[in-house]
Every structure is written in structure tokens, then in C-alpha cells.
Coordinates of C-alpha atoms in Angstrom, one line a residue:
Chain R
X3 CA 47.3 55.8 76.4
X4 CA 48.4 52.5 75.1
X5 CA 49.6 52.2 71.5
X6 CA 47.4 50.9 68.7
X7 CA 48.2 48.9 65.5
X8 CA 49.4 52.0 63.7
X9 CA 51.6 53.0 66.7
X10 CA 53.1 49.5 66.5
X11 CA 54.0 50.0 62.8
X12 CA 55.4 53.5 63.4
X13 CA 57.5 52.2 66.2
X14 CA 58.9 49.4 64.0
X15 CA 59.8 52.0 61.4
X16 CA 61.7 53.8 64.2
X17 CA 63.6 50.6 64.9
X18 CA 61.8 49.6 68.1
X19 CA 59.5 46.7 68.8
X20 CA 56.9 48.1 71.2
X21 CA 54.6 45.6 72.7
X22 CA 52.9 45.3 76.1
X23 CA 53.8 44.2 79.6
X24 CA 51.4 43.2 82.4
X25 CA 52.1 45.3 85.4
X26 CA 51.0 42.5 87.7
X27 CA 52.5 39.2 86.4
X28 CA 55.0 40.8 84.0
X29 CA 54.0 38.7 81.0
X30 CA 55.1 40.3 77.7
X31 CA 53.5 40.1 74.3
X32 CA 53.2 42.1 71.0
X33 CA 49.6 41.7 69.7
X34 CA 46.9 44.1 70.6
X35 CA 45.4 42.5 73.7
X36 CA 43.7 44.8 76.3
X37 CA 43.8 42.3 79.1
X38 CA 46.8 40.2 80.1
X39 CA 46.3 36.8 78.4
X40 CA 48.0 35.0 81.4
X41 CA 46.5 36.6 84.5
X42 CA 43.6 38.6 83.1
X43 CA 44.8 41.9 84.5
X44 CA 43.8 45.2 82.8
X45 CA 46.8 46.8 84.3
X46 CA 49.0 46.7 81.3
X47 CA 51.5 49.1 79.8
X48 CA 53.6 49.7 76.7
X49 CA 56.9 47.9 76.8
X50 CA 59.9 47.8 74.5
X51 CA 60.6 44.2 73.7
X52 CA 64.0 42.6 73.2
X53 CA 65.4 42.8 69.7
X54 CA 66.8 39.3 69.7
X55 CA 65.7 35.8 70.4
X56 CA 65.5 32.2 69.2
X57 CA 63.3 30.4 66.6
X58 CA 60.6 28.2 68.2
X59 CA 59.0 27.0 64.9
X60 CA 59.2 28.0 61.3
X61 CA 58.0 27.5 57.7
X62 CA 59.6 28.3 54.4
X63 CA 57.1 30.0 52.2
X64 CA 57.4 29.0 48.5
X65 CA 53.9 30.1 47.4
X66 CA 53.4 33.6 48.7
X67 CA 50.8 36.4 48.6
X68 CA 50.8 38.7 45.6
X69 CA 52.7 41.6 47.2
X70 CA 55.6 39.4 48.4
X71 CA 56.4 37.6 45.1
X72 CA 59.8 39.2 44.8
X73 CA 60.9 38.2 48.3
X74 CA 60.1 34.4 48.0
X75 CA 61.3 32.1 49.2
X76 CA 61.5 33.4 52.8
X77 CA 60.9 31.9 56.2
X78 CA 58.2 32.8 58.6
X79 CA 59.1 32.0 62.2
X80 CA 57.6 32.3 65.7
X81 CA 60.4 33.6 67.8
X82 CA 60.8 33.6 71.6
X83 CA 62.5 36.9 72.4
X84 CA 65.1 37.1 75.1
X85 CA 62.5 38.7 77.4
X86 CA 60.1 35.8 76.9
X87 CA 57.7 37.5 74.5
X88 CA 56.7 35.5 71.4
X89 CA 56.6 37.2 68.1
X90 CA 56.1 36.2 64.4
X91 CA 58.4 37.6 61.8
X92 CA 59.7 37.1 58.3
X93 CA 63.3 35.9 57.8
X94 CA 65.0 36.6 54.5
X95 CA 68.7 35.7 54.9
X96 CA 68.2 31.9 54.8
X97 CA 71.6 31.1 53.4
X98 CA 70.4 27.6 52.5
X99 CA 69.6 26.7 56.1
X100 CA 66.9 24.0 56.1
X101 CA 66.2 23.9 59.9
X102 CA 65.7 27.2 61.7
X103 CA 64.5 25.8 65.0
X104 CA 66.8 27.1 67.8
X105 CA 68.6 29.6 65.5
X106 CA 69.4 33.0 67.1
X107 CA 67.8 35.8 65.3
X108 CA 67.9 39.6 65.6
X109 CA 65.5 42.4 64.6
X110 CA 66.3 43.7 61.1
X111 CA 63.5 46.1 60.1
X112 CA 59.7 46.6 60.1
X113 CA 56.9 48.7 58.8
X114 CA 54.1 48.3 56.3
X115 CA 55.8 45.3 54.9
X116 CA 55.7 43.5 58.2
X117 CA 58.3 42.6 60.7
X118 CA 61.7 41.2 59.5
X119 CA 64.3 39.4 61.6
X120 CA 67.6 38.1 60.4
X121 CA 69.6 35.1 61.4
X122 CA 72.7 36.1 63.5
X123 CA 75.9 35.9 61.6
X124 CA 77.5 33.2 63.7
X125 CA 74.2 31.1 63.3
X126 CA 74.3 31.2 59.6
X127 CA 75.4 27.6 59.2
Chain J
X1 CA 15.8 22.0 75.9
X2 CA 13.9 20.6 72.9
X3 CA 15.4 17.8 70.9
X4 CA 16.8 18.9 67.5
X5 CA 17.0 16.8 64.4
X6 CA 18.6 17.1 60.9
X7 CA 15.6 16.5 58.6
X8 CA 17.1 16.8 55.2
X9 CA 20.3 17.8 53.4
X10 CA 21.5 19.1 50.1
X11 CA 24.9 19.8 48.5
X12 CA 26.1 21.0 45.1
X13 CA 29.1 19.5 43.5
X14 CA 32.3 20.9 45.0
X15 CA 35.0 22.2 42.6
X16 CA 35.0 24.9 40.0
X17 CA 31.6 26.3 39.1
X18 CA 30.4 28.8 36.5
X19 CA 27.3 29.6 38.6
X20 CA 27.1 32.5 41.0
X21 CA 27.5 31.9 44.7
X22 CA 23.8 32.9 45.3
X23 CA 22.7 30.3 42.7
X24 CA 24.8 27.6 44.3
X25 CA 23.3 28.5 47.7
X26 CA 19.8 28.3 46.4
X27 CA 20.4 25.0 44.6
X28 CA 21.6 23.4 47.8
X29 CA 18.8 24.9 49.8
X30 CA 16.1 23.5 47.5
X31 CA 17.8 20.1 47.6
X32 CA 17.6 20.1 51.4
X33 CA 14.0 21.3 51.4
X34 CA 13.0 18.5 49.1
X35 CA 15.1 15.9 51.0
X36 CA 13.3 16.9 54.2
X37 CA 9.9 16.7 52.5
X38 CA 8.8 20.1 53.7
X39 CA 7.5 23.2 52.0
X40 CA 9.5 26.4 52.0
X41 CA 6.6 28.1 53.9
X42 CA 7.3 25.8 56.8
X43 CA 10.8 27.4 57.3
X44 CA 10.8 29.9 60.2
X45 CA 14.3 31.2 60.0
X46 CA 17.2 31.1 57.5
X47 CA 20.9 31.0 58.5
X48 CA 23.3 31.7 55.7
X49 CA 27.1 31.5 55.9
X50 CA 29.5 33.1 53.5
X51 CA 32.9 34.7 53.9
X52 CA 34.0 36.3 50.6
X53 CA 30.8 37.3 48.9
X54 CA 32.2 40.8 48.5
X55 CA 34.5 39.3 45.8
X56 CA 31.3 38.7 43.7
X57 CA 29.8 42.1 44.6
X58 CA 27.0 40.3 46.5
X59 CA 26.5 40.2 50.2
X60 CA 23.2 40.0 52.2
X61 CA 22.2 36.8 50.4
X62 CA 19.7 35.6 53.0
X63 CA 16.9 37.8 51.6
X64 CA 17.7 36.7 48.1
X65 CA 17.3 33.0 49.0
X66 CA 14.1 33.7 51.0
X67 CA 12.6 35.8 48.2
X68 CA 13.4 33.0 45.7
X69 CA 11.7 30.5 48.1
X70 CA 8.6 32.7 48.4
X71 CA 9.2 33.4 52.1
X72 CA 10.5 37.0 52.1
X73 CA 9.1 37.7 55.5
X74 CA 11.2 35.0 57.2
X75 CA 14.2 36.4 59.1
X76 CA 17.6 35.7 57.7
X77 CA 21.1 36.2 59.0
X78 CA 24.5 35.9 57.4
X79 CA 27.3 34.5 59.5
X80 CA 31.1 34.6 58.8
X81 CA 33.5 32.5 60.9
X82 CA 36.3 31.9 58.4
X83 CA 36.4 28.2 57.4
X84 CA 33.9 27.3 60.2
X85 CA 31.1 29.6 59.1
X86 CA 28.4 27.1 58.3
X87 CA 28.9 25.1 61.5
X88 CA 28.6 28.4 63.4
X89 CA 25.4 29.1 61.5
X90 CA 24.3 25.5 62.3
X91 CA 25.0 26.2 66.0
X92 CA 22.9 29.4 66.0
X93 CA 20.0 27.5 64.4
X94 CA 20.4 24.8 66.9
X95 CA 20.2 27.3 69.8
X96 CA 17.0 28.8 68.4
X97 CA 15.4 25.4 67.8
X98 CA 16.5 23.8 71.1
X99 CA 15.1 26.9 72.9
X100 CA 11.8 26.5 71.1
X101 CA 11.9 30.0 69.5
X102 CA 11.7 28.3 66.1
X103 CA 10.7 24.8 65.0
X104 CA 12.2 24.7 61.5
X105 CA 15.3 26.4 60.1
X106 CA 17.2 26.4 56.8
X107 CA 21.0 26.5 57.2
X108 CA 23.1 27.0 54.1
X109 CA 26.7 27.8 53.5
X110 CA 28.3 28.7 50.2
X111 CA 31.5 30.1 48.7
X112 CA 32.4 31.2 45.2
X113 CA 36.1 32.2 44.5
X114 CA 37.2 30.4 41.4
X115 CA 37.1 33.6 39.3
X116 CA 40.1 34.9 41.4
X117 CA 43.7 33.9 40.7
X118 CA 45.3 31.6 43.3
X119 CA 47.5 34.4 44.6
X120 CA 44.5 36.6 45.2
X121 CA 42.7 33.8 47.1
X122 CA 45.9 33.2 49.1
X123 CA 45.7 36.9 50.1
X124 CA 42.0 36.5 51.0
X125 CA 42.7 33.5 53.3
X126 CA 45.5 35.3 55.1
X127 CA 42.8 37.9 56.1
X128 CA 41.4 35.4 58.6
X129 CA 44.6 35.6 60.6
X130 CA 45.5 38.4 63.0
X131 CA 46.5 40.3 59.9
X132 CA 48.9 43.0 61.3
X133 CA 50.8 40.5 63.3
X134 CA 50.7 37.5 61.0
X135 CA 49.5 38.0 57.4
X136 CA 51.4 41.3 57.0
X137 CA 54.7 39.5 57.5
X138 CA 54.0 37.4 54.4
X139 CA 52.7 34.2 56.0
X140 CA 49.9 32.4 54.1
X141 CA 47.3 30.0 55.4
X142 CA 49.4 27.0 54.5
X143 CA 52.3 28.8 56.2
X144 CA 50.4 29.1 59.5
X145 CA 49.6 25.4 59.5
X146 CA 53.2 24.7 58.4
X147 CA 54.3 26.4 61.6
X148 CA 52.2 23.9 63.5
X149 CA 53.5 21.0 61.4
X150 CA 57.1 21.9 62.1
X151 CA 56.4 22.0 65.8
X152 CA 54.5 18.7 65.7
X153 CA 57.2 16.9 63.7
X154 CA 59.9 18.2 66.1
X155 CA 58.1 17.3 69.3
X156 CA 56.5 14.0 68.3
X157 CA 58.6 12.7 65.4
X158 CA 55.6 13.0 63.0
X159 CA 57.0 12.2 59.5
X160 CA 56.3 13.2 56.0
X161 CA 54.9 9.7 55.3
X162 CA 52.4 10.1 58.2
X163 CA 51.2 13.4 56.6
X164 CA 51.1 11.6 53.3
X165 CA 49.0 8.8 54.6
X166 CA 46.3 11.3 55.5
X167 CA 46.3 12.7 51.9
X168 CA 46.3 9.3 50.3
X169 CA 43.3 8.1 52.5
X170 CA 41.3 11.2 51.8
X171 CA 41.9 11.1 48.1
X172 CA 40.8 7.5 48.1
X173 CA 37.6 8.4 49.9
X174 CA 37.0 11.3 47.6
X175 CA 37.3 9.0 44.6
X176 CA 34.1 7.3 45.8
X177 CA 32.3 10.6 46.5
X178 CA 30.6 11.8 43.3
X179 CA 30.4 15.4 44.6
X180 CA 34.1 15.7 45.5
X181 CA 36.4 18.3 43.9
X182 CA 39.1 15.7 43.3
X183 CA 38.2 12.2 42.3
X184 CA 41.6 10.6 41.8
X185 CA 43.6 8.3 44.0
X186 CA 47.2 9.2 44.7
X187 CA 50.1 7.1 46.0
X188 CA 53.0 7.9 48.4
X189 CA 55.4 8.6 45.5
X190 CA 53.0 11.2 44.0
X191 CA 52.5 12.7 47.4
X192 CA 56.3 12.9 48.3
X193 CA 57.1 14.4 44.9
X194 CA 54.5 17.1 45.0
X195 CA 55.9 20.7 45.1
X196 CA 56.5 22.4 48.5
X197 CA 53.9 25.1 49.2
X198 CA 55.1 26.1 52.7
X199 CA 57.7 23.8 54.0
X200 CA 57.1 21.2 55.4
X201 CA 53.7 21.2 53.7
X202 CA 53.4 20.3 50.0
X203 CA 50.7 20.6 47.4
X204 CA 49.2 17.3 48.4
X205 CA 49.0 18.3 52.0
X206 CA 46.7 21.1 51.1
X207 CA 43.0 21.4 50.4
X208 CA 41.9 23.2 47.3
X209 CA 40.0 26.4 46.9
X210 CA 36.5 25.2 45.8
X211 CA 33.2 26.6 44.8
X212 CA 30.2 25.0 46.3
X213 CA 27.2 25.1 48.7
X214 CA 25.7 22.8 51.3
X215 CA 22.4 23.1 53.1
X216 CA 20.3 21.3 55.7
X217 CA 16.9 21.6 57.3
X218 CA 17.0 21.5 61.1
X219 CA 13.8 20.8 63.0
X220 CA 12.9 20.5 66.7
X221 CA 10.8 17.8 68.4
X222 CA 7.6 19.8 67.9
X223 CA 8.0 19.3 64.2
X224 CA 9.3 15.7 64.3
X225 CA 6.3 13.6 63.1
X226 CA 6.9 13.2 59.4
X227 CA 9.8 10.9 59.0
X228 CA 10.7 7.7 60.7
X229 CA 14.4 8.0 60.0
X230 CA 16.1 11.0 61.5
X231 CA 19.4 12.1 62.9
X232 CA 19.4 13.8 66.2
X233 CA 21.8 16.6 67.2
X234 CA 23.2 15.4 70.6
X235 CA 25.5 18.3 71.1
X236 CA 26.6 21.5 69.3
X237 CA 29.5 23.3 71.0
X238 CA 31.6 26.2 69.8
X239 CA 34.9 27.4 71.3
X240 CA 37.9 29.4 70.3
X241 CA 41.6 29.9 70.7
X242 CA 44.0 32.9 70.9
X243 CA 43.6 34.5 67.4
X244 CA 47.4 34.8 66.7
X245 CA 49.4 31.6 66.8
X246 CA 52.3 33.3 68.5
X247 CA 50.0 34.0 71.6
X248 CA 49.5 30.3 72.3
X249 CA 51.6 28.2 74.6
X250 CA 51.8 25.2 72.3
X251 CA 51.7 25.0 68.5
X252 CA 51.1 21.2 68.2
X253 CA 47.3 21.3 68.6
X254 CA 44.3 23.7 68.6
X255 CA 43.3 24.6 72.2
X256 CA 39.7 25.5 71.2
X257 CA 39.2 22.1 69.6
X258 CA 40.2 20.3 72.7
X259 CA 37.9 22.5 74.8
X260 CA 34.9 22.2 72.5
X261 CA 35.3 18.4 72.1
X262 CA 35.6 17.9 75.9
X263 CA 32.4 19.9 76.4
X264 CA 30.5 18.2 73.6
X265 CA 31.4 14.8 75.1
X266 CA 30.3 16.0 78.6
X267 CA 27.0 17.4 77.3
X268 CA 26.2 14.1 75.5
X269 CA 27.5 11.9 78.2
X270 CA 29.7 10.2 75.6
X271 CA 33.4 9.6 75.1
X272 CA 35.6 9.4 72.0
X273 CA 35.3 5.6 72.0
X274 CA 31.6 5.9 71.4
X275 CA 32.0 7.6 68.1
X276 CA 31.5 5.5 64.9
X277 CA 32.8 8.1 62.4
X278 CA 34.1 11.6 62.3
X279 CA 34.5 14.4 59.7
X280 CA 37.4 16.6 60.8
X281 CA 38.9 19.8 59.5
X282 CA 41.8 18.6 57.3
X283 CA 42.5 21.9 55.5
X284 CA 46.1 20.5 55.7
X285 CA 47.1 17.0 56.5
X286 CA 48.7 18.1 59.8
X287 CA 45.3 19.6 60.8
X288 CA 43.7 16.1 60.6
X289 CA 46.5 14.6 62.8
X290 CA 46.0 17.4 65.3
X291 CA 42.2 17.0 65.2
X292 CA 42.2 13.3 66.0
X293 CA 44.5 14.0 68.9
X294 CA 42.6 17.1 70.1
X295 CA 39.2 15.3 70.0
X296 CA 40.8 12.4 71.9
X297 CA 40.6 9.5 69.4
X298 CA 44.3 9.1 69.9
X299 CA 46.9 10.2 72.5
X300 CA 48.7 13.5 71.9
X301 CA 51.6 12.8 69.5
X302 CA 50.2 9.5 68.2
X303 CA 47.9 10.8 65.5
X304 CA 50.4 10.5 62.7
X305 CA 51.2 6.9 63.6
X306 CA 47.5 6.0 63.7
X307 CA 47.1 7.5 60.2
X308 CA 50.1 5.5 58.9
X309 CA 48.7 2.3 60.4
X310 CA 45.4 2.8 58.6
X311 CA 43.3 3.1 61.8
X312 CA 41.4 6.0 60.3
X313 CA 40.4 4.3 57.0
X314 CA 36.6 3.9 56.3
X315 CA 36.8 0.4 57.7
X316 CA 39.3 1.1 60.4
X317 CA 39.1 1.7 64.2
X318 CA 37.7 5.2 63.8
X319 CA 36.8 6.2 60.2
X320 CA 37.9 9.8 59.6
X321 CA 36.8 11.9 56.6
X322 CA 34.9 9.2 54.7
X323 CA 33.7 12.1 52.4
X324 CA 37.3 12.7 51.2
X325 CA 37.6 15.6 53.7
X326 CA 38.5 19.1 52.8
X327 CA 41.6 17.6 51.0
X328 CA 39.7 15.7 48.3
X329 CA 36.0 16.6 48.6
X330 CA 37.1 20.3 48.5
X331 CA 36.8 23.3 50.7
X332 CA 34.3 26.0 49.7
X333 CA 35.1 27.9 53.0
X334 CA 31.6 28.6 54.3
X335 CA 30.1 25.4 52.9
X336 CA 32.5 23.0 54.7
X337 CA 30.8 22.8 58.1
X338 CA 27.4 21.8 56.8
X339 CA 29.1 19.4 54.2
X340 CA 30.7 17.6 57.2
X341 CA 27.4 17.2 59.0
X342 CA 25.8 16.1 55.6
X343 CA 28.3 13.3 55.2
X344 CA 27.5 12.0 58.7
X345 CA 23.8 12.2 57.9
X346 CA 24.2 10.3 54.6
X347 CA 26.4 7.7 56.2
X348 CA 23.7 7.2 58.9
X349 CA 21.0 6.7 56.2
X350 CA 23.3 4.4 54.2
X351 CA 23.2 6.6 51.2
X352 CA 26.9 6.7 50.3
X353 CA 29.0 4.5 48.0
X354 CA 29.7 1.1 49.5
X355 CA 33.4 1.6 49.1
X356 CA 33.3 4.3 51.8
X357 CA 30.2 3.2 53.8
X358 CA 30.9 2.8 57.5
X359 CA 29.4 -0.5 58.8
X360 CA 27.5 0.8 61.8
X361 CA 27.3 4.6 61.8
X362 CA 25.5 5.1 65.1
X363 CA 27.1 8.2 66.5
X364 CA 29.1 10.7 64.4
X365 CA 31.2 13.8 65.2
X366 CA 32.0 16.8 63.0
X367 CA 35.0 19.1 63.8
X368 CA 35.2 22.4 61.9
X369 CA 37.9 25.0 62.4
X370 CA 37.9 28.7 61.5
X371 CA 41.4 30.0 60.5
X372 CA 44.0 28.4 62.8
X373 CA 41.5 27.7 65.5
X374 CA 40.2 31.1 66.5
X375 CA 36.8 29.5 66.0
X376 CA 36.0 25.8 66.5
X377 CA 32.7 23.9 66.2
X378 CA 32.1 20.3 67.4
X379 CA 28.8 18.6 66.6
X380 CA 27.8 15.2 67.8
X381 CA 25.0 13.4 65.9
X382 CA 23.1 10.2 66.7
X383 CA 21.1 7.9 64.4
X384 CA 17.6 7.4 65.8
X385 CA 15.1 4.8 64.7

């Protein structure tokens, strides 16, 4: 049995990013896709993804949805994890950094308020 | 396949309205029926598009429209495809007419959201993303396009001024469109000083939430005896892209737009250089730059430069968004796709203000995107005499 959206959220709460891996081409991803988006194989399995990676692209959200008013401003980034999977997350410890591309980030927490990564200490410049 | 023609169009003012969505939809429908010179009883199918009717406690609007028109027995269908809803409805009508199943169809798109606060509408729009993997993290719609803008700026050197030139042009065109939401020109200084919404995108990079409706009558060749002037649908193609941005290989364009455009050109045996004008989905300025590259008007990475050089002005090499686009004309989600086709139709009949009238509008292209490209429609229209 593969995990569903709620399983993904529960796993985040337990401190793990559980995504998927294709048993044939070994592509990894996090969204709920039942066939491998690269080779089309249905032979996929749950896979714990890396908890760190680098920012590919980002935005800094100034105007935010109602439920996130208190957290603004924060960044949203698409991150390439060390195992190659791409994932979107919120980053809150901006520390005045204006360009996040290439910054090394690490999994912070996750759950019903989404997925949060933080910029690694030695990248906070 | 039977030939299909746009026979008449109608559109309410875009902006803030006190009317109900269903009233706006009916108003635009009657305008289109009158413009086409047909009677409601000649309509054989009604295609309605709406995304957020639930906010008004009203869904299933097709039967309301048909009942009002005195044609309750005519089949109706409501289609949602985020911001590309009415071009998707248009496509379904096109399929039915080109196959010969129906001869005359009404297509209408509408949206009414101005009763909601902006923060609530921002939340609504995020619902069109892959919510659990995107919206839940706190990204907004501007945020998703900002992710693409950052990638485009990094990879191709696209600048703030290039984004600004899209906004300035579309505001200029909107100034000459009496139905546009915003009818004021802006300059670069105003653009650059506007507040950041989702860095690098600012207020003047972003289209507004608008109320409004647009409609058209589509007919096939079996019904095409009444008018001498008509606009033919040469191609109507839909495609898509991976729903979540993170699942794509590249963030500097919309894969489904490229696929749909290539197929539409192949179907119509045309190329980008044959197009006299295009309405493209500029929900954000970066989206127009990506669109003119994805369609093939300009090479990848050169869209921003083309905008800055004025090549997309109404009298430029390829006029883009002579209506004012989503940026200035406004963006009533499910009314946008038909409003784009309507602009091309009115250009072809020389009905628009001379300050935005294209000189020889022979072939036009409409590019309509749902969400970040999960849905894309490309429509190619030809003026026939």
C-alpha cells in the first residue's frame, strides 16, 4: 500500500519526508503520482527523501493567505533535495537574505501548516 | 470536420459589479445572441464556465440561463478549468460543432468575487494549485508565478524594466478599451515604485480580481448563411502540464502552452510569423513574456527584450494584448478565455478604438492558461470575407 496525502502529512509530523521512488528508473518525487513521471512505470514505492538540499528558485511572499498572516514575510522555494527529488517548502528564517538561489536548506518541520525548511546556519549570509 | 465560425460576441464591463454572477452571464449571453442576429431558440447547446459560483451560493447556472432565454430543454454544461475555463468551454463547443452534432452553441464564462476580501480571494486562487504540496505551504498565485519569474530572470537576465514594459503597454491598451477594469496609463516610475506582492512581482505585475462575463455564439458551416462577415476557428487545441510546479524540469516556461501552440500551428498549417495579433494570458507580467516565447513569437529568453523594445505594441511587429490583457482589462477567471477570443473577433471586424486597432488583423491567436499551466488552450482564428 502506498501512502496518501494524509499519510504524507502524518509522516511530516513524525519528522520524515516520505515521497515516492520509481523501482525501474529510480526517479524520486513527493507529490501523489501513481505512475513514474519520467518513465511511466507503475512499479513505484514509498521512499524517505533527503532532508536537505539547495534552492532552485524562490519568491518572498509579502501578501499571504489569511491563515499565514502572522508568518509573513516568508519565502517559498522549490528545492532540489540531495537525492534529486524536487520539493516546494516555506522558509521562515530569511535573516535579510535577498537571493536564496543556491542556498543550502534543511528540513525543519511539517504538518497541517505545510512543509518548512530552514536555511543552514553557515548559509545565513 | 465541419468549419466552425464565431457569429457574434458579448461582454459586460469588467471590474467591480453589484450584479449577481448569473445576471452578468445572462447579460453577456443576450448581447452575443443579438450580435449574431439569431433567436435564442436556434441555440442547440449551452456551455457555461464558472469556477467560484459556490461563493455566491449558486452553481448549475446553465439551466438558469437557458430558462431565462426560453430554451429550458436545451442541454447545458458547466465547465471549470481555473483561469482557462471559458476557453475550455469554447473547445467543447467547437468539438460538438465541428463534428456536426450541433450547429449553434452559446458559450459563456463569468465570475463574481468582489464581495470577498482580497485575502479570501487569494486563498480561493491557491486552490487551483496542487493544494497539499503547494498552497498549503503558504504560496499564493502571485507566488507561484514569482517562482517562475525568479527562474526566468536568473537564467535569461530578464529585468524588472522588461516586466514593467508589459504592464505599461497593457495599461495603455486598456485605457482605450471602454470595458476594461483599469483605464489609466502608468509609467515606469509608478511601476517600479509599486509595492511587492510576491518578490520579484509587484502590484503592477499582477492582474486584478474582476467581476464580469463574456459570451459568444459559435456556429458551424451548416448554419453559416446569414452574415457575410465572419471569423473562422482554424484550430482549437488544449493541453496541460504537470500540476505542481516542482514536478517540472524547467520553470521558465509553461510546457503545455508550447505543446498546444505547436499542435495548433500544425493543424492550421501556419507558423507564428503568420499571426497578426495575439491575446495571451498575462495574469502576471512574467506570464506574457513566457507566453510569447512558448508560442514561438520570440526565441526562448528573448521575450523580455522584445517587450522592452516595443515589438508587442498594438502597432508593433506582433501586437500582444491589444485589449489591455488580464492586467488592465481585468481577469474574471472564467470569463477571460472568451474575452480574449472576443477581442480578436472585434479587431477583425474593426470595431475597436483606433488607438489600439491593429492594421491588418487577418489571423489571430488566443492563449489561455489555467493555474500555472495545468490547463492550456490555444485558439487560432481567421478573418474570412
